[in-house]
CSV table of C-alpha atoms and ligand atoms in Angstrom, one decimal:
chain,number,residue,atom,x,y,z
O,260,MET,CA,-7.0,-33.0,18.8
O,261,ILE,CA,-7.2,-30.0,16.5
O,262,LYS,CA,-3.8,-28.4,16.1
O,263,VAL,CA,-3.2,-24.7,15.6
O,264,ASN,CA,-1.0,-23.2,12.8
O,265,GLU,CA,1.9,-22.4,15.2
O,266,ASN,CA,3.2,-19.7,12.7
O,267,PHE,CA,0.3,-17.5,13.8
O,268,LEU,CA,1.7,-17.6,17.4
O,269,LYS,CA,4.9,-15.9,16.2
O,270,LEU,CA,2.9,-12.8,15.3
O,271,LYS,CA,2.2,-9.9,17.6
O,272,SER,CA,-1.2,-10.4,19.2
O,273,SER,CA,-2.9,-7.7,17.1
O,274,TYR,CA,-2.4,-6.0,13.8
O,275,LEU,CA,-0.8,-2.5,14.0
O,276,PHE,CA,-3.9,-0.5,13.1
O,277,SER,CA,-6.1,-2.7,15.3
O,278,GLU,CA,-3.8,-2.0,18.2
O,279,ILE,CA,-3.9,1.7,17.6
O,280,ALA,CA,-7.7,1.7,17.3
O,281,LYS,CA,-7.9,-0.2,20.7
O,282,ARG,CA,-5.7,2.3,22.4
O,283,VAL,CA,-7.6,5.3,21.0
O,284,LYS,CA,-11.0,3.7,22.0
O,285,LYS,CA,-9.7,3.3,25.6
O,286,PHE,CA,-8.4,6.8,25.7
O,287,GLN,CA,-11.7,8.2,24.4
O,288,GLU,CA,-13.7,6.3,26.9
O,289,GLN,CA,-11.6,7.7,29.7
O,290,ASN,CA,-11.6,11.2,28.2
O,291,PRO,CA,-15.0,11.6,26.6
O,292,ASN,CA,-14.6,15.4,26.3
O,293,VAL,CA,-11.4,15.3,24.2
O,294,SER,CA,-12.0,15.8,20.5
O,295,ILE,CA,-9.7,13.4,18.8
O,296,ILE,CA,-8.1,14.1,15.4
O,297,LYS,CA,-7.1,10.9,13.7
O,298,MET,CA,-4.0,11.1,11.6
O,299,GLY,CA,-3.0,7.5,12.2
O,300,ILE,CA,-4.3,4.9,9.7
O,301,GLY,CA,-4.3,6.3,6.1
O,302,ASP,CA,-8.1,6.3,5.6
O,303,VAL,CA,-9.6,8.8,3.2
O,304,THR,CA,-12.1,11.4,4.4
O,305,LEU,CA,-13.5,13.0,1.2
O,306,PRO,CA,-16.6,11.4,-0.3
O,307,LEU,CA,-16.4,9.4,-3.5
O,308,PRO,CA,-16.0,11.6,-6.6
O,309,PRO,CA,-19.4,12.5,-8.1
O,310,ALA,CA,-18.6,10.7,-11.4
O,311,CYS,CA,-18.2,7.4,-9.4
O,312,ILE,CA,-21.4,8.0,-7.5
O,313,LYS,CA,-23.3,8.6,-10.7
O,314,ALA,CA,-21.9,5.4,-12.3
O,315,MET,CA,-22.6,3.4,-9.2
O,316,HIS,CA,-26.3,4.7,-9.1
O,317,CYS,CA,-26.7,3.7,-12.8
O,318,ALA,CA,-25.2,0.2,-12.1
O,319,ILE,CA,-27.6,-0.3,-9.2
O,320,ASP,CA,-30.5,0.5,-11.4
O,321,GLU,CA,-29.2,-2.1,-13.8
O,322,MET,CA,-29.2,-4.6,-11.0
O,323,ALA,CA,-32.9,-3.8,-10.3
O,324,ASP,CA,-34.0,-4.8,-13.8
O,325,THR,CA,-34.2,-8.4,-15.1
O,326,SER,CA,-32.9,-7.5,-18.5
O,327,THR,CA,-29.7,-5.8,-17.2
O,328,PHE,CA,-29.2,-7.7,-13.9
O,329,LYS,CA,-25.8,-9.3,-13.4
O,330,GLY,CA,-24.9,-12.4,-11.4
O,331,TYR,CA,-21.3,-13.6,-11.1
O,332,GLY,CA,-18.9,-11.4,-13.0
O,333,PRO,CA,-15.9,-12.5,-15.1
O,334,GLU,CA,-13.2,-14.0,-12.9
O,335,GLN,CA,-10.5,-11.4,-13.6
O,336,GLY,CA,-13.0,-8.5,-13.4
O,337,TYR,CA,-15.2,-6.9,-16.1
O,338,LEU,CA,-13.4,-6.2,-19.4
O,339,PHE,CA,-14.8,-2.6,-19.4
O,340,LEU,CA,-12.7,-1.8,-16.4
O,341,ARG,CA,-9.6,-3.8,-17.4
O,342,GLU,CA,-9.6,-2.0,-20.8
O,343,LYS,CA,-9.7,1.4,-19.2
O,344,ILE,CA,-6.9,0.5,-16.8
O,345,ALA,CA,-4.7,-0.9,-19.5
O,346,LYS,CA,-5.3,2.2,-21.7
O,347,PHE,CA,-5.1,5.0,-19.2
O,348,ASP,CA,-2.7,3.7,-16.6
O,349,PHE,CA,-0.3,2.0,-19.0
O,350,GLN,CA,-0.7,2.1,-22.8
O,351,LYS,CA,-1.1,5.9,-22.8
O,352,ASN,CA,2.3,6.1,-21.2
O,353,ASN,CA,3.8,3.7,-23.8
O,354,ILE,CA,3.7,0.7,-21.3
O,355,ASP,CA,2.7,-2.5,-23.0
O,356,ILE,CA,0.2,-4.0,-20.5
O,357,GLU,CA,-2.9,-5.8,-21.9
O,358,PRO,CA,-6.3,-6.0,-20.2
O,359,ASP,CA,-5.7,-9.8,-19.9
O,360,GLU,CA,-2.8,-9.1,-17.6
O,361,ILE,CA,-4.9,-7.2,-15.1
O,362,PHE,CA,-6.8,-8.8,-12.2
O,363,ILE,CA,-9.5,-6.7,-10.4
O,364,SER,CA,-9.7,-7.3,-6.7
O,365,ASP,CA,-11.1,-5.9,-3.5
O,366,GLY,CA,-7.8,-4.4,-2.2
O,367,ALA,CA,-4.1,-4.1,-2.5
O,368,LYS,CA,-3.8,-5.3,1.1
O,369,CYS,CA,-5.4,-8.7,0.1
O,370,ASP,CA,-3.4,-9.0,-3.1
O,371,THR,CA,0.0,-8.1,-1.6
O,372,GLY,CA,-0.9,-10.4,1.3
O,373,ASN,CA,-2.1,-13.3,-0.8
O,374,PHE,CA,0.5,-13.3,-3.7
O,375,GLN,CA,3.1,-15.1,-1.6
O,376,GLU,CA,0.9,-18.2,-1.6
O,377,LEU,CA,2.2,-18.9,-5.1
O,378,PHE,CA,5.8,-19.6,-3.9
O,379,SER,CA,7.6,-22.4,-2.1
O,380,GLN,CA,8.0,-22.1,1.7
O,381,THR,CA,11.8,-22.2,1.2
O,382,ILE,CA,12.2,-19.0,-0.8
O,383,LYS,CA,14.3,-16.2,0.7
O,384,VAL,CA,12.1,-13.1,1.2
O,385,ALA,CA,13.4,-9.5,1.4
O,386,VAL,CA,11.2,-6.8,2.9
O,387,PRO,CA,11.9,-3.1,3.5
O,388,ASP,CA,12.3,-1.9,7.0
O,389,PRO,CA,10.2,0.1,7.9
O,390,VAL,CA,7.5,-1.8,6.1
O,391,TYR,CA,3.8,-2.1,5.5
O,392,PRO,CA,3.1,-4.9,8.1
O,393,VAL,CA,1.1,-7.0,5.7
O,394,TYR,CA,4.1,-8.1,3.7
O,395,VAL,CA,5.8,-9.4,6.8
O,396,ASP,CA,2.9,-10.9,8.7
O,397,THR,CA,1.6,-12.9,5.7
O,398,ASN,CA,5.0,-14.5,5.3
O,399,VAL,CA,5.1,-15.3,9.0
O,400,MET,CA,1.7,-16.9,8.7
O,401,ALA,CA,3.0,-19.0,5.8
O,402,GLY,CA,5.8,-20.3,7.9
O,403,ARG,CA,8.7,-18.7,6.0
O,404,THR,CA,10.2,-17.0,9.1
O,405,GLY,CA,11.7,-18.0,12.4
O,406,GLU,CA,11.0,-16.3,15.7
O,407,PHE,CA,10.6,-12.6,16.3
O,408,LYS,CA,13.7,-11.4,18.1
O,409,ASN,CA,15.1,-7.9,18.6
O,410,GLY,CA,12.5,-6.3,16.4
O,411,GLN,CA,12.9,-8.6,13.4
O,412,TYR,CA,11.9,-12.1,12.3
O,413,LYS,CA,14.6,-14.7,11.7
O,414,ASN,CA,15.0,-15.8,8.1
O,415,LEU,CA,13.6,-12.6,6.6
O,416,PHE,CA,16.0,-10.3,4.8
O,417,TYR,CA,15.4,-6.7,5.9
O,418,LEU,CA,16.2,-3.8,3.6
O,419,SER,CA,16.9,-1.0,5.9
O,420,SER,CA,15.5,2.4,4.8
O,421,THR,CA,16.9,5.0,7.1
O,422,LYS,CA,18.0,8.7,7.2
O,423,GLN,CA,21.5,7.5,6.3
O,424,ASN,CA,20.4,6.0,2.9
O,425,ASN,CA,17.7,8.6,2.3
O,426,TYR,CA,15.1,6.0,3.0
O,427,LEU,CA,16.1,4.1,-0.2
O,428,PRO,CA,17.3,0.6,0.7
O,429,ASP,CA,20.5,-0.8,-0.8
O,430,LEU,CA,20.4,-3.8,-3.0
O,431,PRO,CA,20.6,-7.1,-1.0
O,432,ASN,CA,24.2,-8.3,-0.5
O,433,GLN,CA,23.0,-11.9,-0.9
O,434,LYS,CA,20.7,-13.9,-3.1
O,435,VAL,CA,17.0,-13.3,-2.4
O,436,ASP,CA,14.0,-14.7,-4.3
O,437,LEU,CA,11.1,-12.4,-3.5
O,438,ILE,CA,11.5,-8.7,-3.0
O,439,TYR,CA,8.7,-6.4,-1.7
O,440,LEU,CA,9.1,-2.7,-2.8
O,441,CYS,CA,6.6,0.1,-2.2
O,442,PHE,CA,6.9,3.5,-3.9
O,443,PRO,CA,5.8,6.1,-3.0
O,444,ASN,CA,6.6,4.4,0.2
O,445,ASN,CA,4.4,3.5,3.0
O,446,PRO,CA,5.3,4.6,5.7
O,447,THR,CA,8.1,7.0,4.8
O,448,GLY,CA,6.7,8.7,1.7
O,449,ALA,CA,10.0,8.3,0.0
O,450,THR,CA,10.1,7.9,-3.8
O,451,ILE,CA,12.4,6.1,-6.2
O,452,ASP,CA,13.8,7.4,-9.5
O,453,ARG,CA,14.0,5.4,-12.7
O,454,ASN,CA,17.7,4.7,-12.6
O,455,THR,CA,17.5,3.3,-9.1
O,456,LEU,CA,14.5,1.2,-9.9
O,457,GLN,CA,16.3,-0.1,-13.0
O,458,LYS,CA,19.0,-1.5,-10.6
O,459,TRP,CA,16.4,-3.5,-8.7
O,460,VAL,CA,15.0,-4.9,-11.9
O,461,ASP,CA,18.5,-5.8,-13.0
O,462,PHE,CA,19.1,-7.5,-9.7
O,463,ALA,CA,15.9,-9.5,-10.1
O,464,LEU,CA,16.9,-10.5,-13.6
O,465,GLU,CA,20.3,-11.6,-12.5
O,466,ASN,CA,19.0,-13.6,-9.6
O,467,LYS,CA,15.8,-15.0,-11.2
O,468,ALA,CA,14.0,-13.2,-8.4
O,469,LEU,CA,10.6,-11.5,-8.4
O,470,ILE,CA,9.7,-8.0,-7.3
O,471,LEU,CA,6.3,-7.4,-5.8
O,472,PHE,CA,5.9,-3.6,-6.5
O,473,ASP,CA,3.2,-1.9,-4.4
O,474,ALA,CA,2.2,1.3,-6.2
O,475,ALA,CA,-1.0,2.0,-4.1
O,476,TYR,CA,0.1,5.6,-3.7
O,477,GLU,CA,1.2,6.4,-7.3
O,478,ALA,CA,-1.6,8.9,-7.8
O,479,PHE,CA,0.2,11.3,-5.4
O,480,ILE,CA,3.3,11.5,-7.5
O,481,GLN,CA,3.9,15.1,-8.7
O,482,GLU,CA,7.4,15.1,-10.1
O,483,PRO,CA,8.0,13.9,-13.7
O,484,ASN,CA,11.2,11.9,-12.9
O,485,ILE,CA,9.4,9.6,-10.5
O,486,PRO,CA,8.0,6.4,-12.2
O,487,HIS,CA,4.4,5.6,-11.6
O,488,SER,CA,4.8,2.0,-12.6
O,489,ILE,CA,7.7,-0.5,-12.4
O,490,PHE,CA,6.8,-1.4,-15.9
O,491,GLU,CA,8.2,1.9,-17.1
O,492,ILE,CA,11.6,0.1,-16.6
O,493,PRO,CA,12.8,-2.0,-19.5
O,494,ASN,CA,12.4,-5.8,-18.9
O,495,ALA,CA,10.5,-5.3,-15.7
O,496,LYS,CA,7.6,-7.4,-17.1
O,497,LYS,CA,9.8,-10.5,-16.8
O,498,VAL,CA,10.4,-10.0,-13.1
O,499,ALA,CA,7.7,-7.8,-11.5
O,500,VAL,CA,4.1,-7.9,-10.4
O,501,GLU,CA,2.4,-4.5,-9.6
O,502,PHE,CA,-0.3,-3.7,-7.2
O,503,ARG,CA,-2.6,-0.7,-7.5
O,504,SER,CA,-5.6,0.5,-5.7
O,505,PHE,CA,-8.6,2.9,-6.0
O,506,SER,CA,-8.6,3.3,-2.2
O,507,LYS,CA,-6.2,6.2,-1.8
O,508,THR,CA,-6.5,7.4,-5.5
O,509,ALA,CA,-10.3,7.8,-5.5
O,510,GLY,CA,-11.5,7.3,-2.0
O,511,PHE,CA,-12.5,3.6,-2.3
O,512,THR,CA,-11.3,2.5,1.2
O,513,GLY,CA,-14.9,1.7,2.2
O,514,THR,CA,-16.0,0.7,-1.3
O,515,ARG,CA,-13.2,-1.7,-2.1
O,516,CYS,CA,-11.6,-2.0,-5.5
O,517,ALA,CA,-8.0,-2.5,-6.6
O,518,PHE,CA,-6.1,-4.4,-9.3
O,519,THR,CA,-2.9,-6.4,-9.7
O,520,VAL,CA,-0.9,-6.6,-12.9
O,521,VAL,CA,0.7,-10.0,-13.6
O,522,PRO,CA,2.5,-9.9,-16.9
O,523,LYS,CA,2.2,-12.9,-19.1
O,524,GLU,CA,6.0,-13.4,-19.2
O,525,CYS,CA,6.5,-13.4,-15.5
O,526,VAL,CA,7.6,-16.8,-14.1
O,527,ALA,CA,8.6,-18.7,-11.0
O,528,TYR,CA,10.5,-22.0,-11.3
O,529,THR,CA,9.9,-25.6,-10.2
O,530,GLU,CA,12.5,-27.6,-8.2
O,531,ASN,CA,13.9,-28.7,-11.6
O,532,GLY,CA,14.2,-25.2,-12.9
O,533,LYS,CA,11.3,-25.4,-15.2
O,534,PRO,CA,9.5,-21.9,-15.6
O,535,VAL,CA,5.9,-21.7,-14.6
O,536,SER,CA,3.6,-18.8,-15.6
O,537,LEU,CA,2.6,-16.7,-12.5
O,538,HIS,CA,-0.3,-15.3,-14.5
O,539,SER,CA,-1.8,-18.9,-14.8
O,540,LEU,CA,-1.1,-19.6,-11.1
O,541,TRP,CA,-2.7,-16.3,-9.9
O,542,LEU,CA,-5.7,-16.9,-12.1
O,543,ARG,CA,-6.0,-20.4,-10.6
O,544,ARG,CA,-5.7,-19.0,-7.1
O,545,GLN,CA,-8.1,-16.2,-7.6
O,546,SER,CA,-10.8,-18.2,-9.4
O,547,THR,CA,-10.7,-20.7,-6.5
O,548,LYS,CA,-10.6,-18.4,-3.6
O,549,PHE,CA,-12.2,-15.1,-4.7
O,550,ASN,CA,-15.5,-14.3,-6.4
O,551,GLY,CA,-14.8,-10.8,-7.6
O,552,VAL,CA,-15.8,-7.2,-6.9
O,553,SER,CA,-19.4,-6.2,-7.2
O,554,TYR,CA,-20.6,-4.9,-10.6
O,555,PRO,CA,-21.7,-1.4,-9.2
O,556,VAL,CA,-18.2,-1.0,-7.6
O,557,GLN,CA,-16.4,-1.9,-10.9
O,558,ARG,CA,-18.6,0.6,-12.7
O,559,ALA,CA,-17.7,3.2,-10.1
O,560,ALA,CA,-14.0,2.4,-10.6
O,561,GLU,CA,-14.4,2.7,-14.4
O,562,ALA,CA,-15.7,6.3,-13.9
O,563,VAL,CA,-12.4,7.2,-12.4
O,564,TYR,CA,-11.1,7.2,-16.0
O,565,SER,CA,-13.9,9.4,-17.4
O,566,PRO,CA,-12.9,13.1,-18.1
O,567,GLU,CA,-15.0,14.2,-15.0
O,568,GLY,CA,-13.6,11.4,-12.9
O,569,LYS,CA,-10.1,12.4,-13.7
O,570,THR,CA,-10.7,16.0,-12.8
O,571,GLU,CA,-12.4,15.1,-9.5
O,572,VAL,CA,-9.8,12.6,-8.5
O,573,LYS,CA,-7.0,15.2,-9.2
O,574,GLN,CA,-8.9,17.7,-7.0
O,575,ASN,CA,-9.0,15.3,-4.1
O,576,ILE,CA,-5.4,14.4,-4.4
O,577,THR,CA,-4.4,18.1,-4.4
O,578,TYR,CA,-6.6,18.6,-1.3
O,579,TYR,CA,-4.7,15.9,0.6
O,580,LEU,CA,-1.3,17.1,-0.7
O,581,ASN,CA,-2.1,20.6,0.6
O,582,ASN,CA,-2.8,19.1,4.0
O,583,ALA,CA,0.5,17.2,3.7
O,584,LYS,CA,2.4,20.4,2.9
O,585,LEU,CA,0.9,22.2,5.9
O,586,ILE,CA,1.9,19.2,8.2
O,587,LYS,CA,5.4,19.1,6.8
O,588,ASN,CA,6.0,22.8,7.1
O,589,THR,CA,4.7,23.0,10.6
O,590,ILE,CA,6.8,20.0,11.7
O,591,GLN,CA,9.9,21.3,10.0
O,592,ASN,CA,9.5,24.8,11.5
O,593,LEU,CA,9.4,23.1,14.9
O,594,GLY,CA,12.8,21.8,14.2
O,595,PHE,CA,12.0,18.1,13.5
O,596,HIS,CA,13.6,16.1,10.6
O,597,CYS,CA,10.8,14.7,8.4
O,598,VAL,CA,10.4,13.3,4.9
O,599,GLY,CA,7.5,12.4,2.6
O,600,GLY,CA,4.4,14.6,2.1
O,601,GLU,CA,5.4,15.8,-1.4
O,602,ASN,CA,4.5,12.8,-3.6
O,603,SER,CA,2.8,11.0,-0.8
O,604,PRO,CA,0.0,11.5,1.8
O,605,TYR,CA,2.4,10.4,4.6
O,606,ILE,CA,4.9,12.5,6.6
O,607,TRP,CA,7.6,10.5,8.4
O,608,ILE,CA,8.9,12.4,11.4
O,609,GLU,CA,11.9,11.7,13.5
O,610,CYS,CA,10.7,12.0,17.1
O,611,LYS,CA,14.0,11.0,18.7
O,612,GLN,CA,12.3,8.9,21.4
O,613,ASN,CA,10.3,5.7,21.8
O,614,SER,CA,7.7,6.0,19.2
O,615,TRP,CA,4.9,4.5,21.3
O,616,ASP,CA,5.8,7.0,24.1
O,617,PHE,CA,5.5,9.8,21.5
O,618,PHE,CA,2.2,8.3,20.3
O,619,ASP,CA,0.9,8.4,23.9
O,620,PHE,CA,2.2,12.0,24.4
O,621,LEU,CA,0.4,13.3,21.2
O,622,LEU,CA,-2.8,11.5,22.2
O,623,GLU,CA,-2.8,12.6,25.8
O,624,LYS,CA,-1.6,16.2,25.4
O,625,ALA,CA,-3.1,17.1,22.0
O,626,GLY,CA,-5.8,14.5,21.2
O,627,ILE,CA,-3.9,13.6,18.0
O,628,VAL,CA,-3.6,10.0,16.8
O,629,CYS,CA,-0.4,9.2,14.8
O,630,THR,CA,1.2,5.9,13.8
O,631,PRO,CA,4.2,4.9,15.9
O,632,GLY,CA,7.1,4.0,13.6
O,633,GLU,CA,8.0,0.9,15.6
O,634,GLY,CA,4.8,-0.7,14.3
O,635,PHE,CA,6.4,-0.6,10.8
O,636,GLY,CA,9.6,-2.3,12.0
O,637,LYS,CA,12.9,-1.9,13.8
O,638,CYS,CA,14.1,0.9,11.6
O,639,GLY,CA,10.8,2.8,12.3
O,640,GLU,CA,11.7,3.1,16.0
O,641,GLY,CA,12.3,6.8,16.9
O,642,TYR,CA,9.8,7.9,14.2
O,643,ILE,CA,6.1,8.5,13.8
O,644,ARG,CA,3.9,8.8,10.7
O,645,LEU,CA,1.3,11.4,10.2
O,646,SER,CA,-1.4,10.9,7.6
O,647,ALA,CA,-2.7,13.9,5.5
O,648,PHE,CA,-6.0,12.1,4.9
O,649,ASN,CA,-8.3,14.5,6.9
O,650,SER,CA,-10.2,17.7,6.5
O,651,LYS,CA,-8.2,20.9,6.0
O,652,GLU,CA,-9.9,22.3,9.2
O,653,ASN,CA,-8.8,19.3,11.2
O,654,VAL,CA,-5.3,19.4,10.0
O,655,GLU,CA,-5.1,23.1,10.8
O,656,GLU,CA,-6.4,22.5,14.3
O,657,ALA,CA,-4.0,19.5,14.7
O,658,MET,CA,-1.0,21.6,13.7
O,659,GLN,CA,-2.1,24.4,16.1
O,660,ARG,CA,-2.3,21.8,18.9
O,661,ILE,CA,1.1,20.4,18.1
O,662,LYS,CA,2.6,23.9,18.1
O,663,ASN,CA,1.1,24.4,21.5
O,664,ILE,CA,2.8,21.3,23.0
O,665,LEU,CA,6.1,21.1,21.2
H,161,MLT,C1,-2.0,2.6,6.2
H,161,MLT,O1,-2.4,3.5,7.0
H,161,MLT,O2,-0.8,2.3,6.2
H,161,MLT,C2,-2.9,2.1,5.2
H,161,MLT,O3,-4.2,2.7,5.4
H,161,MLT,C3,-3.0,0.7,5.4
H,161,MLT,C4,-3.8,0.0,4.3
H,161,MLT,O4,-4.0,0.6,3.2
H,161,MLT,O5,-4.2,-1.1,4.5
């Protein structure tokens, strides 16, 4: 008899964004004349920057010619891309990251979800609350948690991020081994300053813990005191792995390209306390389970670092941040408490009622899709998230509709 992995049965039956899509589809079928404005999942709407398109076209032409055709690429990704990332995302800012420490992948979702495979089942895991559901669900699948009760899984350590602590969790009051941090935060849009991030790095050093730092939204940072990378913090290379993505930065959600930085000095320990290189383990894992990102896509990602690419990416980010500003101003003027939207495409809004009820209210009365905060965890209840990834026209229309009903 084939037996199921019972850990999967602890999960909610569908992933948050699949559940939303299902509900929206049903509503649209029942109300075919309503024009729906989607501000739920953070999916970009602007086309790829022209520099990326041009590079991708050239790469496709190379694939059409025997003399330039490419088969399997290098396991960690093409050196041309890893060199650009190391130079422009790190070394230019005096952060010592080498191309060899960078692993190209098809998404930060996959990498943040897969990285936990490198660790024992008995480690103690800390996750923010509210949280990007992937961090939690992948640890549930791996069997590190107990049952789901009162909005939380047993055996997970939740780092509450609430209005009371300005959406910046306190350090754990007990020993934990693996800590997920995401800044600028999804879903709250909150940011962390260098001094506070230093405290997390110090905690990890003291406890021989590891920080998985999700920086998928770093391109939205506008203020100089906010770190773009955890590796700006002294000694972070010993205790942190960083995830970045071209999805939100350059509109690659449908194109797929991201990268993970695993510093050479980063280790986990055997039962006997012997250090093991995480770089070697991740390389072993990726070369076994992953065959890389296509050549044309890696060429398109490389173009993000060209002078034209940089300008075009910046324009797109500014466009979304202008949307975010409009959303935040409108919501605040209506008297709601909200955060985010300044260094982030997300606006986290206190709705002071059941978040799925508010989701239904916005959908039914205004044809607007949001993400209910409860989907991000217990501390998300009473909140909704609006995404600024949309056209300016749609955002203006959505804000008008919201003003009409609130
Ligand atoms: C979100 O809306 O939270 C993101 O789009 C999810 C993701 O990037 O996977």
